[in-house]
CSV table of C-alpha atoms and ligand atoms in Angstrom, one decimal:
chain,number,residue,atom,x,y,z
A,80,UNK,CA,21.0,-35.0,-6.9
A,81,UNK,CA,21.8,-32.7,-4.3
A,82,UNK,CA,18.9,-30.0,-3.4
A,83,UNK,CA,18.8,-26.8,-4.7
A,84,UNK,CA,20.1,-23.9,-2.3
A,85,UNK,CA,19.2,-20.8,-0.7
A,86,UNK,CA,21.0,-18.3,1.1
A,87,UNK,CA,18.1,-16.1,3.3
A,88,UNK,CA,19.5,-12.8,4.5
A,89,UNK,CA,16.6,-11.6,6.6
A,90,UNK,CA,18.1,-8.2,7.5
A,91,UNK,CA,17.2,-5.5,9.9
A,92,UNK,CA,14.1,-4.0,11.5
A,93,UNK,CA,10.8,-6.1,10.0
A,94,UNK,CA,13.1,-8.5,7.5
A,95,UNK,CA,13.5,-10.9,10.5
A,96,UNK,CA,9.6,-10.9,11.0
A,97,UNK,CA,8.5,-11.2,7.9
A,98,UNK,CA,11.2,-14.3,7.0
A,99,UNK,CA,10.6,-16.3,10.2
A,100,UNK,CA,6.9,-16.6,8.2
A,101,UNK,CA,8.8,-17.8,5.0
A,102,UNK,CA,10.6,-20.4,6.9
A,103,UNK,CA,7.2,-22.0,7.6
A,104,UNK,CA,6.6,-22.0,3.9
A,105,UNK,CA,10.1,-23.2,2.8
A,106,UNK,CA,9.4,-26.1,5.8
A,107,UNK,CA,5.9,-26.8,4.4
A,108,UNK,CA,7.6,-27.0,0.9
A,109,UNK,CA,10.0,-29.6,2.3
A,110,UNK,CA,7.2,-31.5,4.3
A,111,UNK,CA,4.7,-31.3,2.4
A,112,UNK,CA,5.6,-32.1,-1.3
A,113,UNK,CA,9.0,-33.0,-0.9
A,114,UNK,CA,10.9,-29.6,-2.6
A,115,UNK,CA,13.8,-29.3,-0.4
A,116,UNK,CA,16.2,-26.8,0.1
A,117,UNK,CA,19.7,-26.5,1.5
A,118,UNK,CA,18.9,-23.2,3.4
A,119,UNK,CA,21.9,-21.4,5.1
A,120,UNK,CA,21.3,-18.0,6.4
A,121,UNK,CA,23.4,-15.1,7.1
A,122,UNK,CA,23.8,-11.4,8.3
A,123,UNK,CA,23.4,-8.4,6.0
A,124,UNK,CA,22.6,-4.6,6.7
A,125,UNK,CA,23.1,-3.1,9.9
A,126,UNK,CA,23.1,-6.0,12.0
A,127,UNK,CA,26.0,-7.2,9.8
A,128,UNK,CA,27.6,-4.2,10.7
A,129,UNK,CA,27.0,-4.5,14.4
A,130,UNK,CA,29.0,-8.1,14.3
A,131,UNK,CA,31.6,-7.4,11.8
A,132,UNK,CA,32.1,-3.6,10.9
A,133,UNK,CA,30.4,-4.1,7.5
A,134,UNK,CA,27.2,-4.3,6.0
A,135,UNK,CA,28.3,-7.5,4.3
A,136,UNK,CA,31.1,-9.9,4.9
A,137,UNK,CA,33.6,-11.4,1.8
A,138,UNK,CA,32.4,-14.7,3.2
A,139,UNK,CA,29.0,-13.7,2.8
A,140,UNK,CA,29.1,-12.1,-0.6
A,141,UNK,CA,31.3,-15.7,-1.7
A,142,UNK,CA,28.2,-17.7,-0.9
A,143,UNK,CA,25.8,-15.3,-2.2
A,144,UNK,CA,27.8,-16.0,-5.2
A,145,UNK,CA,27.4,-19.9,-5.2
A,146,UNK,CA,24.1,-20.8,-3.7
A,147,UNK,CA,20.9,-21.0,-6.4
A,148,UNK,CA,19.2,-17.7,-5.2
A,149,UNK,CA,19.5,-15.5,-2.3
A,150,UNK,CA,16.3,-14.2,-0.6
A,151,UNK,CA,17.0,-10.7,1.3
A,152,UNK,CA,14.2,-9.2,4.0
A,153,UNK,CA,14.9,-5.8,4.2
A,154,UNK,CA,17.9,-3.6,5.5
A,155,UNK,CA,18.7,-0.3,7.6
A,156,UNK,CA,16.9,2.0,10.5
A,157,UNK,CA,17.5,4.9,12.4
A,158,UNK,CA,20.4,3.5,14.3
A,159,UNK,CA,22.7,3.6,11.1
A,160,UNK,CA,21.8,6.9,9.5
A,161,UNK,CA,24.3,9.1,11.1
A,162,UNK,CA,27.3,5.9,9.7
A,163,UNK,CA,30.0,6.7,7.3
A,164,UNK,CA,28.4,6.0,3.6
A,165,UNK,CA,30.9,3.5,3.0
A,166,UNK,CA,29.4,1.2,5.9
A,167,UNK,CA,25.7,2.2,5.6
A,168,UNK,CA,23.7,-1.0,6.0
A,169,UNK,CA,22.4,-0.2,2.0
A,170,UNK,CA,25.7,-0.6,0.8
A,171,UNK,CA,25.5,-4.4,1.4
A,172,UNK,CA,22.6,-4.3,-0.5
A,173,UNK,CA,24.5,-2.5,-3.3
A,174,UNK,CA,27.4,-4.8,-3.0
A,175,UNK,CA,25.3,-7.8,-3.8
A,176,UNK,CA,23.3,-6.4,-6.8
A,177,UNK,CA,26.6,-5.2,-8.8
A,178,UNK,CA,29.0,-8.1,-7.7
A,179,UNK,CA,26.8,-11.0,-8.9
A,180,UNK,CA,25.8,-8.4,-11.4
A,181,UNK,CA,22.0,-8.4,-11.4
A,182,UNK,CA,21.1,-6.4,-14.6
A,183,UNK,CA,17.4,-7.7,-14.8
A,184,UNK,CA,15.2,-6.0,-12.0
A,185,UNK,CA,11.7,-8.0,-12.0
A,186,UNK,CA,8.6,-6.5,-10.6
A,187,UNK,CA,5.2,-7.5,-10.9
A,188,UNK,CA,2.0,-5.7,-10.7
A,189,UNK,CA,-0.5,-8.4,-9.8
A,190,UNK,CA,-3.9,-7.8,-8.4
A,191,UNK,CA,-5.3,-10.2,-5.6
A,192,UNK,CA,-9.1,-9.8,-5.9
A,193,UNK,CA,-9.7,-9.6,-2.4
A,194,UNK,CA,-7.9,-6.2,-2.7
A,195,UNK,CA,-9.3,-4.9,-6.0
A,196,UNK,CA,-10.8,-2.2,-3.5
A,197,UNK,CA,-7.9,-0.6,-2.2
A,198,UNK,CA,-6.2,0.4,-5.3
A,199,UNK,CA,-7.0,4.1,-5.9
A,200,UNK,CA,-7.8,3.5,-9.8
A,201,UNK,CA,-12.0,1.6,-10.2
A,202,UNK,CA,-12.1,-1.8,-9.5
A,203,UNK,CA,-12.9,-3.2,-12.9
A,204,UNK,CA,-9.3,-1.7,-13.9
A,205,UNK,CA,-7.3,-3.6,-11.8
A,206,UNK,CA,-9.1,-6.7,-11.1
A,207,UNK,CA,-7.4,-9.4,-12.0
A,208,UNK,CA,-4.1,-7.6,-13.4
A,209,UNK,CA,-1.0,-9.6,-13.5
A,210,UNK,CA,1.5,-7.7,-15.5
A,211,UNK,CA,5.6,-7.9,-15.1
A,212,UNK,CA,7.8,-4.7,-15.4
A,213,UNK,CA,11.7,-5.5,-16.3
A,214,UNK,CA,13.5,-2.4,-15.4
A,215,UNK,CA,17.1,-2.5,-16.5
A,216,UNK,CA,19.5,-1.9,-13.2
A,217,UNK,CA,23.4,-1.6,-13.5
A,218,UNK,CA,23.2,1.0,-16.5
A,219,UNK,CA,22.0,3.7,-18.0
A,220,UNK,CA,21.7,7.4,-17.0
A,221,UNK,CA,22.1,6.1,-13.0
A,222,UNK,CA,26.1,5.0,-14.2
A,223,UNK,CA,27.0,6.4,-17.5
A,224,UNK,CA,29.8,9.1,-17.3
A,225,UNK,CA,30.6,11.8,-17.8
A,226,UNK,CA,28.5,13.1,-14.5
A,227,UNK,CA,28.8,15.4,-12.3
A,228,UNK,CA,28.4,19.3,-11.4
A,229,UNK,CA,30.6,21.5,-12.8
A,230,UNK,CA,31.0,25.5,-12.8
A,231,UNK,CA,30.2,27.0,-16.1
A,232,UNK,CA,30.7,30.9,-16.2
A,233,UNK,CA,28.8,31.9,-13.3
A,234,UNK,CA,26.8,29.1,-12.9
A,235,UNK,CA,26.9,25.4,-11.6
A,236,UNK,CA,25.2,22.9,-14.2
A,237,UNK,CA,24.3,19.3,-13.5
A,238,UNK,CA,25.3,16.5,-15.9
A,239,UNK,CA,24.5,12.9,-16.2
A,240,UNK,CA,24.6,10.5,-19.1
A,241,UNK,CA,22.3,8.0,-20.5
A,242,UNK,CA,24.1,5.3,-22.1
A,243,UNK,CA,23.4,1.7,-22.9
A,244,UNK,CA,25.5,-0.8,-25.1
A,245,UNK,CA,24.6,-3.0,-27.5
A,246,UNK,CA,24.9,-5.9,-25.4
A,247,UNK,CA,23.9,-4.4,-22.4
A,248,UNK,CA,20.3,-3.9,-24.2
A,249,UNK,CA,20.5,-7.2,-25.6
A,250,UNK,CA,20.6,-8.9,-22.5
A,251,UNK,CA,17.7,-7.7,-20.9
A,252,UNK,CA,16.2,-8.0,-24.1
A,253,UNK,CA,16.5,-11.5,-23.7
A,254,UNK,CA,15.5,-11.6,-20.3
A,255,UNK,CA,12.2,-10.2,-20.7
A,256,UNK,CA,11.0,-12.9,-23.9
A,257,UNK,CA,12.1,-15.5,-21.9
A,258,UNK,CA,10.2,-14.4,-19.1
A,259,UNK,CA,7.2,-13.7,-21.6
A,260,UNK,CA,8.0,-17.2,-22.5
A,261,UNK,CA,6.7,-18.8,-19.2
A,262,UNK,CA,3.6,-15.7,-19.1
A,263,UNK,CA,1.2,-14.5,-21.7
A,264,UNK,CA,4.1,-14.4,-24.5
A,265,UNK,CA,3.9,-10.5,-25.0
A,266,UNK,CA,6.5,-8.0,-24.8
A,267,UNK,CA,5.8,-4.4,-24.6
A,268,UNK,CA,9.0,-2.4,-24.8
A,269,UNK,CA,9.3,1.5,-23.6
A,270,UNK,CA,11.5,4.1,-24.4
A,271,UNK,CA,11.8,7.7,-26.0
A,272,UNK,CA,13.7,6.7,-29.7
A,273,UNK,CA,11.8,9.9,-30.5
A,274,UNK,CA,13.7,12.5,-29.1
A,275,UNK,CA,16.6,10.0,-27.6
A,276,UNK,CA,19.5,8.2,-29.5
A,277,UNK,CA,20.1,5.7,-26.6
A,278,UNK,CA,15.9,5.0,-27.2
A,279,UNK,CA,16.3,4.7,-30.8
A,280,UNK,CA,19.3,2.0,-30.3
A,281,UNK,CA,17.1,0.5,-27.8
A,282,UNK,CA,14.3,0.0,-30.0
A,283,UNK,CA,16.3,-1.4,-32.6
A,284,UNK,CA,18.3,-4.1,-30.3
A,285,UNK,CA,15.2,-5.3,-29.0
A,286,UNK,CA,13.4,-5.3,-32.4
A,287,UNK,CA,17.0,-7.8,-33.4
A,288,UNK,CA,16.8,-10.2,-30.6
A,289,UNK,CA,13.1,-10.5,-31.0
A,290,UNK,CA,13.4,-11.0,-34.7
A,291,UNK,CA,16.1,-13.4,-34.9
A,292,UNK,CA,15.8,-15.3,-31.6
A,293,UNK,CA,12.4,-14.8,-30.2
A,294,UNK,CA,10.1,-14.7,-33.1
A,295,UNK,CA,6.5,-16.9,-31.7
A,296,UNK,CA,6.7,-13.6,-28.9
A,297,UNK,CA,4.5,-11.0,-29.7
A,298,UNK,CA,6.5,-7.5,-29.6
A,299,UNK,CA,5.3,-4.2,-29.4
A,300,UNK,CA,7.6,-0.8,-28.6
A,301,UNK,CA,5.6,2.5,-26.9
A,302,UNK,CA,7.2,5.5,-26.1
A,303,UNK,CA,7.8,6.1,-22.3
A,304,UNK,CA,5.5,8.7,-21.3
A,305,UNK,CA,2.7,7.3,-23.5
A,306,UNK,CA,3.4,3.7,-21.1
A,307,UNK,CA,2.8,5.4,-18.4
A,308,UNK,CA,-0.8,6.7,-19.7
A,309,UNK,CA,-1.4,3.5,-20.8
A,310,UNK,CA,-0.6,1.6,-17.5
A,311,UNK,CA,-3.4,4.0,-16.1
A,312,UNK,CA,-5.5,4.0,-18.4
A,313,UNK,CA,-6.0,-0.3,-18.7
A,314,UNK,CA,-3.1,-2.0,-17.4
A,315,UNK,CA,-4.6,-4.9,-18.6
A,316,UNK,CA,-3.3,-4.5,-21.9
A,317,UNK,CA,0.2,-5.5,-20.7
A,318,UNK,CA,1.8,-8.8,-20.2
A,319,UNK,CA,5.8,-8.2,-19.7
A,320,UNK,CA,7.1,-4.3,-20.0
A,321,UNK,CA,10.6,-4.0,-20.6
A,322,UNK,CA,12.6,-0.7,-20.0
A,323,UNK,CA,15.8,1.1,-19.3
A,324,UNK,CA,16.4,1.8,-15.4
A,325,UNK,CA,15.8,5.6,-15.5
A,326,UNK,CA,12.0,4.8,-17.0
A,327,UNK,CA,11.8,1.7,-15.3
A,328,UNK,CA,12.1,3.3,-11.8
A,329,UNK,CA,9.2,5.1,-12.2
A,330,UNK,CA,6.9,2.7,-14.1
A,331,UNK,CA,7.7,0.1,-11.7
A,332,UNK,CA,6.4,2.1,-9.0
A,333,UNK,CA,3.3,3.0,-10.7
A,334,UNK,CA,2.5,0.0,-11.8
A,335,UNK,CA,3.1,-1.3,-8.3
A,336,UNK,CA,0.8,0.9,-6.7
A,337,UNK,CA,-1.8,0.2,-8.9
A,338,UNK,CA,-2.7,-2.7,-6.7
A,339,UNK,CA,-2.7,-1.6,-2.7
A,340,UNK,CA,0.3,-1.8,0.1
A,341,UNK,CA,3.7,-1.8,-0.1
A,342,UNK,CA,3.3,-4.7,2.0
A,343,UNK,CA,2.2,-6.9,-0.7
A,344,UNK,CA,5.0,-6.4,-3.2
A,345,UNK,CA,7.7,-9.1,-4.1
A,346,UNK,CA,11.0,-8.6,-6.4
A,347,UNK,CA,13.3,-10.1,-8.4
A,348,UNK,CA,17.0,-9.5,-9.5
A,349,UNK,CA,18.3,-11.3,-12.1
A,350,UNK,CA,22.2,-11.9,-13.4
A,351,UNK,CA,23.2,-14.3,-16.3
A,352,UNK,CA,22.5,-18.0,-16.3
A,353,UNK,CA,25.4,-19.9,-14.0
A,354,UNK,CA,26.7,-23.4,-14.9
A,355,UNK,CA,23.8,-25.2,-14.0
A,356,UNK,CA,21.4,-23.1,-16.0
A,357,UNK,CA,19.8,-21.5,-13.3
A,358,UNK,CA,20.2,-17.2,-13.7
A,359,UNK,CA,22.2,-15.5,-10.8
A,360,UNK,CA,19.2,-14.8,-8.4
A,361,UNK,CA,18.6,-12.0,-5.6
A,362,UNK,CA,14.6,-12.3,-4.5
A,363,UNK,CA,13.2,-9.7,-1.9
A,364,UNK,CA,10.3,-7.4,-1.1
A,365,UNK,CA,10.1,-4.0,-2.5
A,366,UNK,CA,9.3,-2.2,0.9
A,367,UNK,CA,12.2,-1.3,3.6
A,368,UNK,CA,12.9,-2.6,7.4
A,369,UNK,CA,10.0,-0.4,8.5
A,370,UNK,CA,11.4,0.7,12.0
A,371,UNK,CA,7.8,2.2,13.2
A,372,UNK,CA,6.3,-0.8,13.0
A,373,UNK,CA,9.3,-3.6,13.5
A,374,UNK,CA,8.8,-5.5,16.8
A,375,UNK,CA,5.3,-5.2,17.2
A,376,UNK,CA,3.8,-7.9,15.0
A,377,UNK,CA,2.3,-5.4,12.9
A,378,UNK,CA,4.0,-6.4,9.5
A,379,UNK,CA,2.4,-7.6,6.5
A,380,UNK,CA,4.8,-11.1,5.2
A,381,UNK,CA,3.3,-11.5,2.1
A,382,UNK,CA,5.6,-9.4,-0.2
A,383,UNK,CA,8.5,-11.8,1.2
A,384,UNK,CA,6.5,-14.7,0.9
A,385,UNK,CA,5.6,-13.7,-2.5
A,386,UNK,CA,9.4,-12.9,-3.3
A,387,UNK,CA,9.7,-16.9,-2.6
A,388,UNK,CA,7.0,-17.2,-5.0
A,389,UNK,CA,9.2,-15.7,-7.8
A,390,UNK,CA,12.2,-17.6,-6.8
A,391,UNK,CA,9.9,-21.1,-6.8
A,392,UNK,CA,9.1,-19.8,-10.4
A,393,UNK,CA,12.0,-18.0,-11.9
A,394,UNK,CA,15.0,-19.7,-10.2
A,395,UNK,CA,13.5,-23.7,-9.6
A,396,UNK,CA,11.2,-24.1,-12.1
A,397,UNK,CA,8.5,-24.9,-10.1
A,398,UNK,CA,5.8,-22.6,-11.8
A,399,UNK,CA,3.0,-24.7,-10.8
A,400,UNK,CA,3.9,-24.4,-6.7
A,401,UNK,CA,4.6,-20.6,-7.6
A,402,UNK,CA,0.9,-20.3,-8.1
A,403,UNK,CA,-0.4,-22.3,-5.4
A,404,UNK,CA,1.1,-20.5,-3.3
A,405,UNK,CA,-0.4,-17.3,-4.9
A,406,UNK,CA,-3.2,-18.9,-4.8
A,407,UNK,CA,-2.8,-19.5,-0.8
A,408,UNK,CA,-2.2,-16.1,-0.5
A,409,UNK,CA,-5.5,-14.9,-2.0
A,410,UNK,CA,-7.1,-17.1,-0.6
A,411,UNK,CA,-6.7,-16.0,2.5
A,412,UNK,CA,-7.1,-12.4,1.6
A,413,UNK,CA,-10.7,-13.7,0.5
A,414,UNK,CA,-11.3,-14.9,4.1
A,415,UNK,CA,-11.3,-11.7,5.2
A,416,UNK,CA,-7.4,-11.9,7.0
A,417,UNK,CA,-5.8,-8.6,6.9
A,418,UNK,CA,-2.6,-7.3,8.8
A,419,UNK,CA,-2.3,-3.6,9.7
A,420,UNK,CA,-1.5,-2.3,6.6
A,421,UNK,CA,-4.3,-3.4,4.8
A,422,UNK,CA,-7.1,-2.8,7.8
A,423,UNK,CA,-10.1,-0.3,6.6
A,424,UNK,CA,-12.7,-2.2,4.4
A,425,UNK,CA,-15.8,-3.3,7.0
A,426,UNK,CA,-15.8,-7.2,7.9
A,427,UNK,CA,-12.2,-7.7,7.8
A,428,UNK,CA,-10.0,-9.4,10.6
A,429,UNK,CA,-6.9,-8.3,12.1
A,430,UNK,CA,-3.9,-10.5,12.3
A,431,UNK,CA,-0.4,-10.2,13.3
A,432,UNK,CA,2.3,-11.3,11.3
A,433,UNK,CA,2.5,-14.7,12.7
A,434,UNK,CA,-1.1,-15.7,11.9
A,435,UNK,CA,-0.7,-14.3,8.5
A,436,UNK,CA,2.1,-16.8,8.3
A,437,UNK,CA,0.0,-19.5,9.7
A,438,UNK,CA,-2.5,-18.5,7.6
A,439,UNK,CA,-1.1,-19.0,4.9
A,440,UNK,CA,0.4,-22.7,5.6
A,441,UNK,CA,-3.2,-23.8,6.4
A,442,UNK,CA,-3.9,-22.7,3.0
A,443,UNK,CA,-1.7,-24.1,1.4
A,444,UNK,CA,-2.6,-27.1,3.3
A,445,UNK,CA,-6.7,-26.7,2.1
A,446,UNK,CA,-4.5,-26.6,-1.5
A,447,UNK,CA,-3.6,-30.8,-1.6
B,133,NAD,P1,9.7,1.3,4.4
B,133,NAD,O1,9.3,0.5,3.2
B,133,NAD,O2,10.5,0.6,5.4
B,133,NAD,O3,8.4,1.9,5.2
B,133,NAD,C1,7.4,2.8,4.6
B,133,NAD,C2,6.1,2.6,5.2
B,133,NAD,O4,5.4,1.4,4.8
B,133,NAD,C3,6.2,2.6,6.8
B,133,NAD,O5,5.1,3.2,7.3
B,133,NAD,C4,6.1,1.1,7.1
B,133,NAD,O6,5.6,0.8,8.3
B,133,NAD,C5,5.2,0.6,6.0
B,133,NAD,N1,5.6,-0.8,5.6
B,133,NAD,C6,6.6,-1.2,4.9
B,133,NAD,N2,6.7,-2.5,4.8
B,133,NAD,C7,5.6,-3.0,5.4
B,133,NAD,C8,5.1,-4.3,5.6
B,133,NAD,N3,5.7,-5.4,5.2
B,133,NAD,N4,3.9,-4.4,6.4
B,133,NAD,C9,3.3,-3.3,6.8
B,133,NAD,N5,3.7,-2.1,6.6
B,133,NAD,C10,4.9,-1.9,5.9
B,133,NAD,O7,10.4,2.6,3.9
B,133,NAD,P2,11.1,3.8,4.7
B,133,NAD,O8,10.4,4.1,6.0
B,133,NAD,O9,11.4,4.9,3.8
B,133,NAD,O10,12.6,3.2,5.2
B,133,NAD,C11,12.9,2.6,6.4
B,133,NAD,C12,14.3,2.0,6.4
B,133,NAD,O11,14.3,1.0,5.4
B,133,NAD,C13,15.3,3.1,6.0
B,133,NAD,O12,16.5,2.8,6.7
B,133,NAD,C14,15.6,2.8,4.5
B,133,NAD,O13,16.9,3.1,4.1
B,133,NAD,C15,15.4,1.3,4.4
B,133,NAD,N6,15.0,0.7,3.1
B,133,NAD,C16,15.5,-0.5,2.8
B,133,NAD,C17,15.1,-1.1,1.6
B,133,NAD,C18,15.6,-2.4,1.3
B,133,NAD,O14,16.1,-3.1,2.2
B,133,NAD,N7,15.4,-2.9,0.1
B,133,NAD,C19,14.1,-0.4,0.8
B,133,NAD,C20,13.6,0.8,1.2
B,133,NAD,C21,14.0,1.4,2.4
């Protein structure tokens, strides 16, 4: 059988740095305990644009569409902000979410111990939280039509349009028990069925799919802004929390900042399952190409090395290296290793981004 493949896009500014230090784990992977990849890499973003005149190539996008899962770094600077919009290096991003159509947006909230200090809620709140957010991504009130701004009378008035299909719900639906599946088996759903239609169809899809498909999940629905208390008030009380993309957006980021740095948080994009059963797979870090910081060793790899975490889990089923590399991860963090971002507690130790990288390889080493 041939080896699964991967298709790393490492992007502009930081992306580079911090996916030079997931090579080392992909080569430990191969060395190590013989998971191998076919890995090709490619240009996306701005630097695309430099070579070509587009943020992504049709060649590109083609084998984006036929490797196993794609792993992006991170895409634009300074340099491209005055570009037309139609070749800004985002758009590549763009392109690739909505081409292989990657409706299920994955982000976790997990809490590394060693770091339990630097969230702004009290420790015993986020110690230990693992929790997943599923925020829906191509629909909703960020595409439905009509929009727009139009002149009524005298005045101009702003218009969008929440809408979600049947199936459109459904599939996410399905997404997040399945995910639920491989976690703690519990589904919290969000959404406003009290004062929205679109919510109260929501509710009911995801109370169908449950009932008829996914009945050993446990299934609860909360309204949106009562989530949000929640997720503040014990976060713990979450497994997997699936939403539309309008709510989503903002409980993924709160959930996300429950735990510390933006340098610490991976991603995952999801599309519908392709002929060899594996879903249509986009894994990257939430943060950006950091320009202030790119060059200078000063960037924190773990939200990228934790994006190949999800795509060990989610797109090879390898669940149990997913978590020893997690496991690597923290337990470096527990030695004390910090990069830039995460300096400020006493006793720590700076390193660049190559010695977390190294770091982390050692670890997993200690891990056999
Ligand atoms: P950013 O995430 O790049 O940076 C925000 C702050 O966090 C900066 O101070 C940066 O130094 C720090 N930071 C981010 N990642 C870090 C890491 N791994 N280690 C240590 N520190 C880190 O967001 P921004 O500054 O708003 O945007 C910069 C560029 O990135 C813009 O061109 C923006 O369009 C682009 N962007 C791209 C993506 C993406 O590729 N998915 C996402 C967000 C922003």
């Amino acid at each position: 059988m041939s080896n699964p493949s991967l298709l790393i896009l490492p992007g502009d500014g930081i992306g580079p740095e911090v996916m030079a230090e997931v090579r080392k784990v992909i080569d430990w992977y191969g060395a190590k305990r013989d998971l191998k990849f076919d890995v090709s890499e490619d240009l996306v973003g701005g630097c695309a644009y430099d070579k070509h005149g587009t943020p992504l190539t049709d060649e590109t996008m083609a084998k984006a569409q036929e490797v196993d899962a794609v792993l992006l770094g991170a895409v634009g600077g300074p340099k491209y902000d005055n570009l037309d919009f139609s070749v800004k290096p985002e758009r590549g991003l763009l392109r690739l979410r909505k081409e292989m159509d990657l409706f299920s947006n994955l982000r976790p909230a997990q809490c590394f111990d060693a770091l339990a200090d630097f969230s702004s809620l009290k420790k015993d709140v986020v110690a230990g939280l693992d929790i997943m957010i599923i925020r829906e991504l191509t629909s909703g009130v960020y595409f439905g039509e009509p929009r727009g701004i139009i002149k009524e009378g005298n005045e101009r008035v702003g218009i969008n349009t929440q809408r979600y299909t049947e199936s459109e719900i459904a599939r996410v639906a399905r997404s997040a028990f399945e995910l639920a599946r491989k976690r703690g088996n519990k589904v919290c759903s969000m959404e406003k069925a009290n004062v929205m239609e679109s919510g109260i169809l929501w509710r009911d899809v995801v109370q169908e799919i449950h009932d008829a498909e996914y009945p050993d999940v446990e299934l609860s629905h909360m309204y949106a802004d009562a989530g949000a208390m929640q997720l503040t008030r014990w976060p713990k009380q979450f497994d997997v929390i699936v939403t539309d993309n309008l709510f989503g957006d903002l409980l993924s980021d709160l959930a996300a900042m429950l735990t510390g740095s933006l340098g610490m948080l991976p991603s995952a994009s999801l599309g519908l399952p392709m002929a060899n059963g594996r879903p249509k797979a986009l894994y990257e870090p939430v943060h950006g190409s950091a320009p202030d910081i790119a060059g200078q060793g000063k960037a924190n790899p773990i939200a990228c090395i934790l994006s190949f975490a999800m795509a060990l889990r989610y797109s090879f089923d390898e669940g149990e290296e997913a978590t020893r590399l997690e496991e690597a991860v923290n337990a470096v963090l527990a030695k004390g290793l910090r990069t830039a971002d995460l300096l400020g507690e006493e006793g720590v130790q700076p390193v660049s981004t190559a010695e977390m990288g190294d770091a982390i390889v050692a670890a997993l080493d200690e891990s056999l």
